[in-house]
Every structure is written in C-alpha cells, then in structure tokens.
Coordinates of C-alpha atoms (C1' of nucleotides) in Angstrom, one line a residue:
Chain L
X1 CA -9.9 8.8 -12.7
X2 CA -10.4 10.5 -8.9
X3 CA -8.2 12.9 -8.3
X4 CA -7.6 11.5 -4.8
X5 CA -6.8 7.9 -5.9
X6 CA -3.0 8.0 -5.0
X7 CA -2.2 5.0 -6.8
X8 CA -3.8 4.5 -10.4
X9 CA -3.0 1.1 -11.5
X10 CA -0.8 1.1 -14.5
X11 CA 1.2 -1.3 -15.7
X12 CA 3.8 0.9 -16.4
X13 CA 6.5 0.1 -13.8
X14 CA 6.2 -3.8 -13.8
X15 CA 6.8 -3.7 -17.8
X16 CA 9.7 -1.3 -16.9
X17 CA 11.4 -3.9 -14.3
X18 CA 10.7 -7.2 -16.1
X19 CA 11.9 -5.6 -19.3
X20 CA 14.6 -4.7 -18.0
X21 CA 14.9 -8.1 -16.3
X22 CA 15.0 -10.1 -19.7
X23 CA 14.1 -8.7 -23.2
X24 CA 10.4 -8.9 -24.1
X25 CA 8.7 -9.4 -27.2
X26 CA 6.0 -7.0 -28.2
X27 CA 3.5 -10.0 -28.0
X28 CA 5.1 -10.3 -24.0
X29 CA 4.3 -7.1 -23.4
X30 CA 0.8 -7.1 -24.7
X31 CA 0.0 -10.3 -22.6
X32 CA 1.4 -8.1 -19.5
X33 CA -1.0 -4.8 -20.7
X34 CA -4.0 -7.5 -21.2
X35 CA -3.5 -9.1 -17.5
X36 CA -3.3 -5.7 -15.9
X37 CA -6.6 -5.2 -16.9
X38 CA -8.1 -7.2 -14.2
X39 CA -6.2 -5.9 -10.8
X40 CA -7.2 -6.7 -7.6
X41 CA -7.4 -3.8 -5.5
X42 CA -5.6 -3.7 -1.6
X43 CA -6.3 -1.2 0.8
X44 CA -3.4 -0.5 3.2
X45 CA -2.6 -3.3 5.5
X46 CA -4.8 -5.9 3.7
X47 CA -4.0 -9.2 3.9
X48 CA -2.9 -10.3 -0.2
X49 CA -1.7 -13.8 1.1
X50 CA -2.0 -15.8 4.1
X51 CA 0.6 -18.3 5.6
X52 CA -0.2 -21.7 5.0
X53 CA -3.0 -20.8 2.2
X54 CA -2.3 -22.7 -1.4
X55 CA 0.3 -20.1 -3.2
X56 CA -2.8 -19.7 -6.3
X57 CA -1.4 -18.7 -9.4
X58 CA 1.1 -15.9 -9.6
X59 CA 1.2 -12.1 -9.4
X60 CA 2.4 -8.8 -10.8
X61 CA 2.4 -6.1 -8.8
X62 CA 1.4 -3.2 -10.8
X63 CA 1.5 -0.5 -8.0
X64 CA 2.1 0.1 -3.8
X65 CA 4.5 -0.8 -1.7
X66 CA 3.8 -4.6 0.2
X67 CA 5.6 -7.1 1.9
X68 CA 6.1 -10.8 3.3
X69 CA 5.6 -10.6 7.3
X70 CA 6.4 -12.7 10.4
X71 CA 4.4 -12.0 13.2
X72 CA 5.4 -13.6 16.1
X73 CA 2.9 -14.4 19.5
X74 CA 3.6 -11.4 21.7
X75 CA 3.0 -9.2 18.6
X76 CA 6.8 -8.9 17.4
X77 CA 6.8 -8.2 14.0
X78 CA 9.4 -8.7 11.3
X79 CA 8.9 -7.5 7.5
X80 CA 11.1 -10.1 5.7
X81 CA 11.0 -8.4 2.5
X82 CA 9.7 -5.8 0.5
X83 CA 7.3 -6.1 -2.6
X84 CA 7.5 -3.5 -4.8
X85 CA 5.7 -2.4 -7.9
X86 CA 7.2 -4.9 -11.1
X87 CA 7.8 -7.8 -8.3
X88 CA 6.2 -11.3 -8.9
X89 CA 4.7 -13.3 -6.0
X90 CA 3.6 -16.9 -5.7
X91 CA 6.4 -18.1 -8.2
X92 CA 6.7 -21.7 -6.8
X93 CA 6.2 -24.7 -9.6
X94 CA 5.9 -27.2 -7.3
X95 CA 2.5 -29.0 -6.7
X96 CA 0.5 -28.4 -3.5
X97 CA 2.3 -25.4 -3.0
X98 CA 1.4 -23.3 0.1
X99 CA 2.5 -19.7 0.9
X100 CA 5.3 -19.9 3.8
X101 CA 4.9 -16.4 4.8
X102 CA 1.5 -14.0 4.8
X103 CA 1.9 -11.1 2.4
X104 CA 0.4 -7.5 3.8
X105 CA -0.2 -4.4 1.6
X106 CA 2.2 -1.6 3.2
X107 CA 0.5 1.5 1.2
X108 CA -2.6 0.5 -1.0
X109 CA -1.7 -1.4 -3.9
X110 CA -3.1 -3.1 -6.5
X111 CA -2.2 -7.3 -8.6
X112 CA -3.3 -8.3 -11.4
X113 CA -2.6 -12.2 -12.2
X114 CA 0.8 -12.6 -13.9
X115 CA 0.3 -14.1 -17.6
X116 CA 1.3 -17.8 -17.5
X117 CA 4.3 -19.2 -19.1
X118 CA 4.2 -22.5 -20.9
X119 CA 7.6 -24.2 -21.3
X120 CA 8.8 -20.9 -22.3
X121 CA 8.3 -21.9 -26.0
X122 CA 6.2 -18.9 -26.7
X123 CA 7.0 -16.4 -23.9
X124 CA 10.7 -17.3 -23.7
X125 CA 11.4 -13.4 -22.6
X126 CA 8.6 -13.3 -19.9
X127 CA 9.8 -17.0 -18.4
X128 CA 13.7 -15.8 -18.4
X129 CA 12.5 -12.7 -16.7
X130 CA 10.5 -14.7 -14.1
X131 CA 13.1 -17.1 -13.4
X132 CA 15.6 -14.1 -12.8
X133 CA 12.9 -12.5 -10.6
X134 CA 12.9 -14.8 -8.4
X135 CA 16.7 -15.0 -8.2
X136 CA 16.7 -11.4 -7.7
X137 CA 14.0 -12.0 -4.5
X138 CA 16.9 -14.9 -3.0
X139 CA 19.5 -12.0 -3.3
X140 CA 17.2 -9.8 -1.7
X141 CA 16.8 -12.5 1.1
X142 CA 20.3 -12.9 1.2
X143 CA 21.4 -9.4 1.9
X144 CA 19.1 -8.6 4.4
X145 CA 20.2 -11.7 6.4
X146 CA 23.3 -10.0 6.5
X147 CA 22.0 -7.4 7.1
X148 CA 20.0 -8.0 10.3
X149 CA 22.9 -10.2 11.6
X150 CA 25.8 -8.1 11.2
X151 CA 24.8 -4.2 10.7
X152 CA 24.4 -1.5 13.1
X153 CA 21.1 0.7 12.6
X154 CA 23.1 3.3 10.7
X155 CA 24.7 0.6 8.3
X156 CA 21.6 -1.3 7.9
X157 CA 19.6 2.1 7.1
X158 CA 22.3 2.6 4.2
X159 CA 22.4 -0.5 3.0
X160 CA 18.5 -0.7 2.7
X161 CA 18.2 2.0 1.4
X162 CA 21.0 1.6 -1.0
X163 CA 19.1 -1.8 -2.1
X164 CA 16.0 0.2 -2.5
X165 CA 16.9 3.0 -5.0
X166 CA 18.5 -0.2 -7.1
X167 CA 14.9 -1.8 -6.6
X168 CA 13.0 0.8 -7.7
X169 CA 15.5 2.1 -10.1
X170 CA 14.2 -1.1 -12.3
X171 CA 10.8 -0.1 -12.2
X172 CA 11.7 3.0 -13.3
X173 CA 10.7 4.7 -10.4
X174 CA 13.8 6.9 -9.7
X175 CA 14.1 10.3 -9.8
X176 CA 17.7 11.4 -10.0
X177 CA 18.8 10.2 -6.1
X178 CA 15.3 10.5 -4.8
X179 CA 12.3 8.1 -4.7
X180 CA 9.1 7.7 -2.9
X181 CA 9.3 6.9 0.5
X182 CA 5.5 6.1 1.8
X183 CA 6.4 3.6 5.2
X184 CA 5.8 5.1 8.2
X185 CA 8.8 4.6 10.9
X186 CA 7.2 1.9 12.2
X187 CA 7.4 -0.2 9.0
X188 CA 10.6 0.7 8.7
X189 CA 11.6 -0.6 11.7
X190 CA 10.1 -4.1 10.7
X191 CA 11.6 -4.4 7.8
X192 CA 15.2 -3.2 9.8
X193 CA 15.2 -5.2 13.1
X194 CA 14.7 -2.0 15.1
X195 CA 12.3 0.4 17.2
X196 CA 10.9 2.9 15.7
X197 CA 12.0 4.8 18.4
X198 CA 15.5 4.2 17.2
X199 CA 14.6 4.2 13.5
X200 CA 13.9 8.1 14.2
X201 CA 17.0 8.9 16.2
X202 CA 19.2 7.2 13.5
X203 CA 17.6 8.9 10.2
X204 CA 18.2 12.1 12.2
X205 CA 21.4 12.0 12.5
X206 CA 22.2 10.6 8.9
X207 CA 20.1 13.8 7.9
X208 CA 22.5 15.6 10.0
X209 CA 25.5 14.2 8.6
X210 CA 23.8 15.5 5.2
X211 CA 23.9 11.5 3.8
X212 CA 20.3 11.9 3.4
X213 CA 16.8 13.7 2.3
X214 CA 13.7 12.2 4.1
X215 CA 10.7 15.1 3.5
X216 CA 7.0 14.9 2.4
X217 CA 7.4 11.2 1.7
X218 CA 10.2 11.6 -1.0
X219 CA 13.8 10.0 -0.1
X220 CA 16.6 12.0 -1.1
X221 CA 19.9 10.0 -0.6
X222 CA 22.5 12.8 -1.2
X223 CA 25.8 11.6 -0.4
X224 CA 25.5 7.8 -2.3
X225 CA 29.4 7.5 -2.2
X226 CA 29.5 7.8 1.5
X227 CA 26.6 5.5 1.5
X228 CA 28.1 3.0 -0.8
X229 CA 31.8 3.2 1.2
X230 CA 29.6 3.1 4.5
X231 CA 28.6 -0.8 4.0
X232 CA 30.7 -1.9 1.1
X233 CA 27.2 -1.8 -0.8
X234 CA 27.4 -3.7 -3.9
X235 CA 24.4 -4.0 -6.2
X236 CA 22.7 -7.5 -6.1
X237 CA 23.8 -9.8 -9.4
X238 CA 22.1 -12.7 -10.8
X239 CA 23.4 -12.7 -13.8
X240 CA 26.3 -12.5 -15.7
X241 CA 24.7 -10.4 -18.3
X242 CA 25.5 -6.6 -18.3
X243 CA 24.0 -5.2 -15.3
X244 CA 20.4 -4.4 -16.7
X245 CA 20.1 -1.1 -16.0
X246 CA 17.1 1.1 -16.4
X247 CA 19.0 2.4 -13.2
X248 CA 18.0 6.4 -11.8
X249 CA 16.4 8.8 -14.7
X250 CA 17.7 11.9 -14.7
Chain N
X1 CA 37.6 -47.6 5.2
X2 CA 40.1 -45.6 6.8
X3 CA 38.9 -45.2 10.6
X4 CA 39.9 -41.9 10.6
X5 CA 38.0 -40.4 8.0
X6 CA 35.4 -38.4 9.5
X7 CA 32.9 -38.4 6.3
X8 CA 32.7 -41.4 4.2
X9 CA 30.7 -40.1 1.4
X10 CA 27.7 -41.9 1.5
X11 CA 24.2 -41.0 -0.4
X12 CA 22.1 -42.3 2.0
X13 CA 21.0 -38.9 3.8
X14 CA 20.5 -37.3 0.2
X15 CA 18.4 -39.9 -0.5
X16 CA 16.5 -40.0 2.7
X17 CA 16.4 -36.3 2.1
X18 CA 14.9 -36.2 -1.2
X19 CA 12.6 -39.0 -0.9
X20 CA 11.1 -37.2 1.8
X21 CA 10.4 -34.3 -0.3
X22 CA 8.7 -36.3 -2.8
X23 CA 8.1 -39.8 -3.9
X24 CA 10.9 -41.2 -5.8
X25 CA 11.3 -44.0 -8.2
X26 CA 13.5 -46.8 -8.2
X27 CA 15.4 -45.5 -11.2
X28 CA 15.5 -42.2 -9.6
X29 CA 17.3 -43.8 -6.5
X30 CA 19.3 -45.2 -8.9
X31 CA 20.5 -42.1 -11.1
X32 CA 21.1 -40.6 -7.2
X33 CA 23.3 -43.5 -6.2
X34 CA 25.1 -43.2 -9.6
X35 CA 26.0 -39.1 -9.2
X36 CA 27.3 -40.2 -6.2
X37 CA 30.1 -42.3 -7.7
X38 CA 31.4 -39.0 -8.5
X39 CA 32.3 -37.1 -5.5
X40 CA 33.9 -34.0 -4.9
X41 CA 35.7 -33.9 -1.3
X42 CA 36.1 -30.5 0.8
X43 CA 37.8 -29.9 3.6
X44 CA 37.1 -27.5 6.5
X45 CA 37.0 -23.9 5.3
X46 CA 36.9 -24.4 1.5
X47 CA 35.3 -22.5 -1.3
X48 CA 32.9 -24.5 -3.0
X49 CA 31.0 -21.8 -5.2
X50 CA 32.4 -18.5 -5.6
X51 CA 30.2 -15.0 -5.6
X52 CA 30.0 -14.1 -8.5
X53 CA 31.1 -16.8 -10.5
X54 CA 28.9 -19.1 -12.6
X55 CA 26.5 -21.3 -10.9
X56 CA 27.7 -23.8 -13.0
X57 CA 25.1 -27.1 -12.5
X58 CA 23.6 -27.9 -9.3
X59 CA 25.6 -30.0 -7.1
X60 CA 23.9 -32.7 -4.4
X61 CA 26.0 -32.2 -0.8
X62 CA 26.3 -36.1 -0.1
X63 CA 28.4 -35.3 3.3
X64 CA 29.4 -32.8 5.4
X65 CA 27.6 -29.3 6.6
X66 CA 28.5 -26.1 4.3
X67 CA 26.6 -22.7 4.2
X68 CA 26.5 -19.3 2.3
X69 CA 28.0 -17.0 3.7
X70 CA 28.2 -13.2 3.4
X71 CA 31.8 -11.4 4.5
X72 CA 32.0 -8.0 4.9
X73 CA 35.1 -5.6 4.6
X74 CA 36.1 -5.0 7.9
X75 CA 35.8 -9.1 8.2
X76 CA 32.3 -9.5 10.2
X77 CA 30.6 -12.3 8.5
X78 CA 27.5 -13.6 8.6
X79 CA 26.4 -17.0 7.5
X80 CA 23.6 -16.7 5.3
X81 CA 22.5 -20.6 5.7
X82 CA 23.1 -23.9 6.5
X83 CA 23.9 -26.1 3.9
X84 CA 23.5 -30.2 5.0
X85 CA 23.3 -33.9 3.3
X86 CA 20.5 -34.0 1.1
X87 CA 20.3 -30.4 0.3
X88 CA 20.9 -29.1 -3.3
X89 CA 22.4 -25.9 -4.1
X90 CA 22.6 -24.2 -7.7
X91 CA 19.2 -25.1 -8.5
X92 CA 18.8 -21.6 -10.5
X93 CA 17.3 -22.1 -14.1
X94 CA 17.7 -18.5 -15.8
X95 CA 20.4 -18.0 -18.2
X96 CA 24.1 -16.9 -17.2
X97 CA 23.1 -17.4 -13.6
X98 CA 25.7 -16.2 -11.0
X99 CA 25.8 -17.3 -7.6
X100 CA 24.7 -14.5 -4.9
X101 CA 26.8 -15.2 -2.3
X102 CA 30.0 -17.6 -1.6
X103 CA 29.6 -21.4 -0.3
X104 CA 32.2 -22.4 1.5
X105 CA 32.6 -26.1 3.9
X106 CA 32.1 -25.9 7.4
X107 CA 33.1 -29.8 7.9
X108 CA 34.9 -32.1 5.6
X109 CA 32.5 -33.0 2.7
X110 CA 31.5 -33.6 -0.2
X111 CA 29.1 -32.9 -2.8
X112 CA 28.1 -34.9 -6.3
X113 CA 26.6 -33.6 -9.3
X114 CA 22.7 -33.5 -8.7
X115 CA 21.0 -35.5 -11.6
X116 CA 19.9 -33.6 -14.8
X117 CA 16.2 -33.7 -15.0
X118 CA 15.2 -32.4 -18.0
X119 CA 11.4 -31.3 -18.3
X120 CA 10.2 -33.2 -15.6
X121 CA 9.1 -35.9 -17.5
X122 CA 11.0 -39.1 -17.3
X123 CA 11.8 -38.1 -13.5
X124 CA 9.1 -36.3 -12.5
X125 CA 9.6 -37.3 -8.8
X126 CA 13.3 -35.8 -9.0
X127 CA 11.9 -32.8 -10.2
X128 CA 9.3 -32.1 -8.1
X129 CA 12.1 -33.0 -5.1
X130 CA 14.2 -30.3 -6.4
X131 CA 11.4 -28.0 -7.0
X132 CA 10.2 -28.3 -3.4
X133 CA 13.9 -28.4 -1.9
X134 CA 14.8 -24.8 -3.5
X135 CA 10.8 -23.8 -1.7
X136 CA 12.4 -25.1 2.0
X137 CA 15.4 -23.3 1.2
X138 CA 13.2 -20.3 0.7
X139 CA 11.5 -21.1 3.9
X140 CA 14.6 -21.0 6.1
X141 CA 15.6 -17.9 4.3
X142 CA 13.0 -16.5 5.7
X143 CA 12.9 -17.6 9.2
X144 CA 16.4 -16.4 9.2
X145 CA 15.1 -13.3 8.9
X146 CA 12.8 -13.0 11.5
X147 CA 15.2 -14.7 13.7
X148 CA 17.6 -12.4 13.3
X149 CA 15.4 -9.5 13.6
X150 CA 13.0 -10.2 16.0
X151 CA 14.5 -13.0 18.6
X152 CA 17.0 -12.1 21.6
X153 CA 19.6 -14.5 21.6
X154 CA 18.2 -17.5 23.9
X155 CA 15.4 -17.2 21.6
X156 CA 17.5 -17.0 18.3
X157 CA 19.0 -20.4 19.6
X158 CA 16.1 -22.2 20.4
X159 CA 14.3 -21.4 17.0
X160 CA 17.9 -22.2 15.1
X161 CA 18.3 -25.8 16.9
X162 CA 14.2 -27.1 16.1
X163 CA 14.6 -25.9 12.4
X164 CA 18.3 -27.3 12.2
X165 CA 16.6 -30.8 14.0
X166 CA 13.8 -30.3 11.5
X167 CA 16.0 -30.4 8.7
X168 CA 18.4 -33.2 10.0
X169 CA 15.7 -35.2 10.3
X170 CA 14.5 -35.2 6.9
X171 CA 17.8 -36.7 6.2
X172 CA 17.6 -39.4 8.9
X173 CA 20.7 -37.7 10.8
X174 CA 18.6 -37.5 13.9
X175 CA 18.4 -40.2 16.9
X176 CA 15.5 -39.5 19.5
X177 CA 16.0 -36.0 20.1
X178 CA 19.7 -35.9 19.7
X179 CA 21.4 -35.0 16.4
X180 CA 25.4 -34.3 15.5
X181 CA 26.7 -30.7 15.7
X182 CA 30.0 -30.1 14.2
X183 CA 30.0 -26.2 14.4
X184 CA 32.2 -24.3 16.9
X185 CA 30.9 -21.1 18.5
X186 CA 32.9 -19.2 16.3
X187 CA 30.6 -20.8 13.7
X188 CA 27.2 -20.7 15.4
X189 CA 27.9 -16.9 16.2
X190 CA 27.8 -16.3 12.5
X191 CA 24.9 -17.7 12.0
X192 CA 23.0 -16.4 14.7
X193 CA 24.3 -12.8 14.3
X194 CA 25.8 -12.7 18.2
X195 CA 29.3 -12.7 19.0
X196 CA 31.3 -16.3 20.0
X197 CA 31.4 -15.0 23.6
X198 CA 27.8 -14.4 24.2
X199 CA 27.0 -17.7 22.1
X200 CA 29.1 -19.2 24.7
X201 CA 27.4 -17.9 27.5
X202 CA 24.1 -18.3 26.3
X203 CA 24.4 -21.8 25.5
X204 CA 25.5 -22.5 29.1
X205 CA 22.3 -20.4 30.7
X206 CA 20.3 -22.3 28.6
X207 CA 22.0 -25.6 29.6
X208 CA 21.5 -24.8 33.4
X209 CA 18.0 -24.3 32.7
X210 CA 17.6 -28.2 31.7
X211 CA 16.7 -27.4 27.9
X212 CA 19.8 -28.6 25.9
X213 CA 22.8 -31.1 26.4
X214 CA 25.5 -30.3 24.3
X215 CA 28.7 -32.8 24.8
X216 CA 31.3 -34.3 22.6
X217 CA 29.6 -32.8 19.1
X218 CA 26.3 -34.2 20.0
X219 CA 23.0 -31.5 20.9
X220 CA 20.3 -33.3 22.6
X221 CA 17.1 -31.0 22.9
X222 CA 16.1 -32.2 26.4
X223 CA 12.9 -30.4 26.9
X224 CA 11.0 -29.7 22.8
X225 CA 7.9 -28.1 24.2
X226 CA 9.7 -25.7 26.2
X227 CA 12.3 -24.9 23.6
X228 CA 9.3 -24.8 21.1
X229 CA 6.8 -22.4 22.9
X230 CA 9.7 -20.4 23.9
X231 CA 9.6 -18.8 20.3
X232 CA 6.4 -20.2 19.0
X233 CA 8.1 -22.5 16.3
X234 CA 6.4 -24.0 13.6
X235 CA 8.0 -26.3 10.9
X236 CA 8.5 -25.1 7.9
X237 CA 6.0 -26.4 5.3
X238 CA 6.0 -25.3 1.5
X239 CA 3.5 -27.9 0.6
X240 CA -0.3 -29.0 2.4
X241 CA 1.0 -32.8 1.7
X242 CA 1.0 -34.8 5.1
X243 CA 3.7 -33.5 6.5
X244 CA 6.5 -34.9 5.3
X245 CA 8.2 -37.3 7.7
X246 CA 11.1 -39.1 8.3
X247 CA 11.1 -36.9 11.7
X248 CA 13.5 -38.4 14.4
X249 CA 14.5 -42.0 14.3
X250 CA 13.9 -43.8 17.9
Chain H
dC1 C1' -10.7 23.4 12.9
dG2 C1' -10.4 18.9 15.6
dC3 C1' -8.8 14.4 16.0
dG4 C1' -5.9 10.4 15.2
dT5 C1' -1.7 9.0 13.5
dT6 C1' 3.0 9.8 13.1
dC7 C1' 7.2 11.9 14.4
dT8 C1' 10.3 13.6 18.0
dT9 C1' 12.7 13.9 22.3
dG10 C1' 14.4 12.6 27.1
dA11 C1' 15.8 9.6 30.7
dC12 C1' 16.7 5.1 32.1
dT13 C1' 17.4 0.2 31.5
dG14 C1' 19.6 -3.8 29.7
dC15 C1' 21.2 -7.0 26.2
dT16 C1' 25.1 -7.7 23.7
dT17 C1' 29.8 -6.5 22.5
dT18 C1' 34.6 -5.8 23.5
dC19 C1' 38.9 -6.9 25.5
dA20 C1' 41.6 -9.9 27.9
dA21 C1' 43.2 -14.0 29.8
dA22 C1' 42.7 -18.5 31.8
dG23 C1' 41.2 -23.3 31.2
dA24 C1' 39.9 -27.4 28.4
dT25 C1' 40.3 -30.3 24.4
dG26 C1' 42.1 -32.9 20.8
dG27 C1' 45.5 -34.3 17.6
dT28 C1' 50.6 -35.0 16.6
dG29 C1' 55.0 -36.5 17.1
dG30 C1' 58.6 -38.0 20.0
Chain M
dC1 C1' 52.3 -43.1 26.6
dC2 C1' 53.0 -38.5 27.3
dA3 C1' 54.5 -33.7 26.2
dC4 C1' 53.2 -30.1 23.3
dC5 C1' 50.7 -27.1 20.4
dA6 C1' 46.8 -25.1 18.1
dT7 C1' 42.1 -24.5 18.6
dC8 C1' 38.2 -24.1 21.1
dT9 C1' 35.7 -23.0 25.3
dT10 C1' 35.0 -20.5 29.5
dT11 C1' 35.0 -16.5 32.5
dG12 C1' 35.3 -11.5 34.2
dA13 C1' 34.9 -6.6 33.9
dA14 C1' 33.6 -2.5 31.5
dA15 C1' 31.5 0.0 27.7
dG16 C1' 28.1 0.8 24.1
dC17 C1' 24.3 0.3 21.1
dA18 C1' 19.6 -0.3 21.1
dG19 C1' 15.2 -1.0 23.7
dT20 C1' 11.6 0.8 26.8
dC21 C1' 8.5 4.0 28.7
dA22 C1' 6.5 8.3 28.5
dA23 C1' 5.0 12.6 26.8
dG24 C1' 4.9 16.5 23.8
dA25 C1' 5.0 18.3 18.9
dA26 C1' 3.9 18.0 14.1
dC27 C1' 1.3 16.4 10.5
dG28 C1' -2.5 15.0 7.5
dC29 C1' -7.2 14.0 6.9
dG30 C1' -12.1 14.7 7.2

DNA sequence: CGCGTTCTTGACTGCTTTCAAAGATGGTGG
DNA sequence: CCACCATCTTTGAAAGCAGTCAAGAACGCG
C-alpha cells in the first residue's frame, strides 16, 4: 500500500455503522467484505452521480467524505447533505429511478456496490439496516432544513457539528471528542448556508469561547454541553430501539 | 353537506395524486375509495403524529394541507414540509420506526389509512405509487434545502410557489395558473425561513412587479417564465417516465 | 524553495429582523 | 343587519447579522 494514499479502502467503517444500524449475521458481513472488494475509486471533486442519470444499483461508501449538491445558474452552491464513510446511496426501489441531486466527492473517496437484498429472507439484518439508513438520511434532511431556516451561523455551526460527531461516531470514526475534519471553509459554507468568509470569522470566535478545537484537520469539540444547550441538540432517532451506539471510543 | 364545512373529505385529489405517480388498477381505485370511508378529521393546529412516537401505519391525507414541522426551545419553528391531498406520510418500512419530526394540520383535514400493500404483488401499481411518492418527498426535501440556503427571499418565494403548483397539480387542485392557498404569513414565514413581516413585504414587491396575484385564499402565478428563470426551477422528477402529468387543469 | 490553495482580516454594504402600532378581514352573536 | 372581537395583514423606523470586495498571511505540496 503507498504510503501517500490517504485513504486506503477498507471496509472497516461501513461494517461498523450498518452494524450498528441493525444486527448482522456473520454471512452479512462476509457479503459486505466480498463487495468491498471491487471499489470504485473518486478523486476529490469527482462527479459519483449526476442529476437526472438512472439511480444504478446501490452503494457503500467504504471511505472519504462526499456529498449531494445543488448548483444553481450563477454558480450558487448548496451541499444538501453529507455522505460519509458506512452511508448508502441510490436506495430507491422504485422502477425508472433517476438521481434527483448529483453526488460530488468532497475528499477522495472510494464505493464499492452495496450487496443486494432479496425480500430480506436471507439478509434480514443487512435489509433492516438499509431501510433504517435511509430513515437516518430523511432525519438528516430534516434537521438541516431546520437548520438553514432557523439558525444563526454560530448555532448552525454547533448543530452540524454536533450531528457530525453522532454521524461518524457510527462508523466508528471518533476519537474521544475529536474527529477528522478534511473540508475546506468553503465546503463548509455549502453545506451551512454561509460565506466562507463568515464561516472563518464564526469558528474563530467559537475557538475563542474555547467550545471548539479546529487544527491540522482534526475537530476537537471541547465544551459538547455548551454545544448541546447552545441549539437544544438532540441526537437523530429512527427507532425505538436502544439508541445504537458505537457512539465516541475512548 | 353542511355549507359551512370548509373540507368535505373527498378522495378524489389522493387519487388523482397517486394515479399520477403510477398507473393504477381499478381495484386499486377501489381499496383507495374504501380507506377513505374511514376518515380521521383535524382541525387547524392539531398534532397528527408525534416526534418520537411510533409511526404507527401510513396514513393517506384525503383533505386539507399539514406539514412537519421542527420547534425549537426558544419557540422559532421551522416547517420542515408541506404535507397536501394525495400525499402519504409514514411510509417507513424498518422495524420500531419513530417519526423524526412532529406533523401537525395547517387547515382542517383529514387523513385515512393508506392501503396495506403487501409485497407488491397483488397491487403492484399502489406500491410502486407509494414507492415513488416517498422519492418526491425526498426530492422537495432537498430543494428545501437549497432554498433555504442559497435563495434570498423573493427568490425563496418564487421557487416555493412552482414546486407547491407542481405538487397541487398532480392532485388536480390547480385551475390555469391559479391554485388555493390557505397559509397565513405566519405560516409561509415558517416555511420559508423569513420572518412574517418580511414575508409580508416581499409578497407585496413581488406583486407590484406583475408576477403574483394573491386575493381571497387564491395565488395566481401571473407571469411562469419570469417566476421560473428567476431561480432556474426545474420540476422535480424521481423517475425518466414521461413526465408525469395531470399539470394544471384549463 | 516556489507556487497555488486555503485561511485570515478589515471596511463597507445590504438584506432581513425586530419592535411597535395601525388597518383590514372575517366570523359571531345580539 | 350591524357591532364587536380575534386574527391577520400592512407599514415605519432602527438595529443587526451576514455578505461582498479586497488584500495579506499561512499552509501544504511538488
């Protein structure tokens, strides 16, 4: 393996999340190790799926950070959600199906093709862990509607970032209170509803009011009680099952 | 009759609605017409689901607008999404499913239990109805999201009243380019993120400019082109089908 | 070490909010 | 049929949050 490849593709974190999604068999597990196999690779800011194209079949991604993307005429941009490592795309089951917004690498990443689920008769824990995948993206939807409509920069920075540890914390990819942080200020500021410009001045003065740790692309959110109280943060639910967990390692 | 019953429940616009998404049989009309026998009434301002609660089945809204709605501590809310005749909510399929956020009636209405289809195999058109309602939803979910990030608020208007005709008219509630609207200020503010006041004043620019009418609960887009390359709107589409009709009766 | 990208900072503009109050509207009961 | 009341709409003035434009500093990569 180069020692400069930044992302190796392992399955690692996508078993993690849909794992702890829905229990999965051993057999589940080995059809998820057997798919990853085959990733397609993405450079940064490659196009993985174009508005209007057929959705294809669907896919895990096994590593990077990407996103769906509105981009309007005069160049606006909007990042409507993220798609992180674990995450399914193209989950539709109806026929014809066409993608209703383009999906852009944000940091290279690479998909493999997600094993397919019959009825569920044999991959019962891989289907219940779809199905609650995609209730977990509507959620996601959800919040950040809320979030764009009613939150100042300093509350939506919070919140998001509140969303994200929860997000990666599934995947297994956080550290205590800190995870990766690879967007630039200017993706951030898509996915937010704001300038960069603004992005900068705001995560400046949350790092003055020591709420958080942004250095050498690691986030550090030290004061998550302030965070939490900030926004009236509450982790997203689909499910009346115990919260599945898998939350920060320590 | 009474006369003064604002919303007879009627199934007509669910069916419109649903047909449009897919072809339905004759027996499928029929198991619609039937649910419908079984109405649930709302008035203004009631809960219909619950955060956090069950889903419960999915429910058919027969009459009346609703939405989701997000509400925050300090009492900012924002609507999350429209809810109108035809549309199905609770169409989640993963076990204990909980509802993300609260649906509550903007108008009188009422709803019906959606018909059970079961694999998809004596109902197939149903199915695939449901299947491709739950993808629009998607769709405005994330058009919400740009509009709420990216658009100023003329623009945030203009985009909000060609979806909402869009999705009227797939329930045959539109006439020429005029279509009810029972939301006060107060309620359009929360769905387009602004305050009442500048709704109010916005509506009235956009008024003097010759592109709306809005009189006596009744919008009338007087000028479509200019409304539509004002923000570059597209329909929303989640299948390559023809386009699915039923646009604007004349 | 050099270059391009990203981050940071300042000054200014402006869209949107806030606060307040007046005017219109519609339904109800006398 | 009209007075009355609650709700909704409209308007004004002032303040604030976020955007714009521009330029310099820091960073990372080759």
């Amino acid at each position: 393996m180069k020692p400069g490849s930044a992302t190796a593709p392992t399955v690692e974190a996508a078993v993690t999340r849909l794992a702890a999604l829905a229990p999965l068999a051993d057999s589940e597990v080995e059809l998820l190790r057997a798919a990853a196999k085959l990733p397609r690779h993405f450079p940064v800011h490659r196009e993985i799926q174009l508005e209007g194209q057929p959705v294809g079949g669907p896919s895990i991604i096994l590593s990077g950070w990407a996103c769906r993307v509105q981009i309007f005429r005069d160049g606006r941009r909007q990042i409507l959600i993220l798609l992180l490592p674990g995450d399914v795309i193209g989950l539709c089951s109806h026929r014809s199906a066409i993608t209703a917004a383009s999906a852009i690498s944000l940091t290279d990443a690479s998909l493999c093709p997600a094993p397919v689920v019959g009825s569920g008769l044999e991959t019962p824990g891989l289907a219940e862990a779809y199905r609650r995948s995609r209730a977990m993206e509507e959620a996601y939807l959800l919040r950040q509607i809320a979030r764009l409509g009613r939150l100042n920069a300093h509350e939506r920075i919070a919140d998001w970032l509140l969303e994200l540890r929860d997000r990666l914390g599934l995947a297994g990819m956080v550290n205590g209170d800190s995870f990766p942080m690879p967007l630039t200020q200017e993706a951030l500021a898509d996915i937010l509803g704001l300038t960069s410009v603004h992005v900068n001045r705001t995560l400046q003065s949350m790092r003055r009011e020591g709420l958080i740790d942004l250095r050498g692309g690691t986030m550090r959110l030290i004061d998550i009680p302030r965070l939490e109280t900030l926004v009236g943060y509450r982790p997203a639910r689909v499910s009346s099952d115990a919260p599945n967990g898998a939350g920060p390692n320590d």
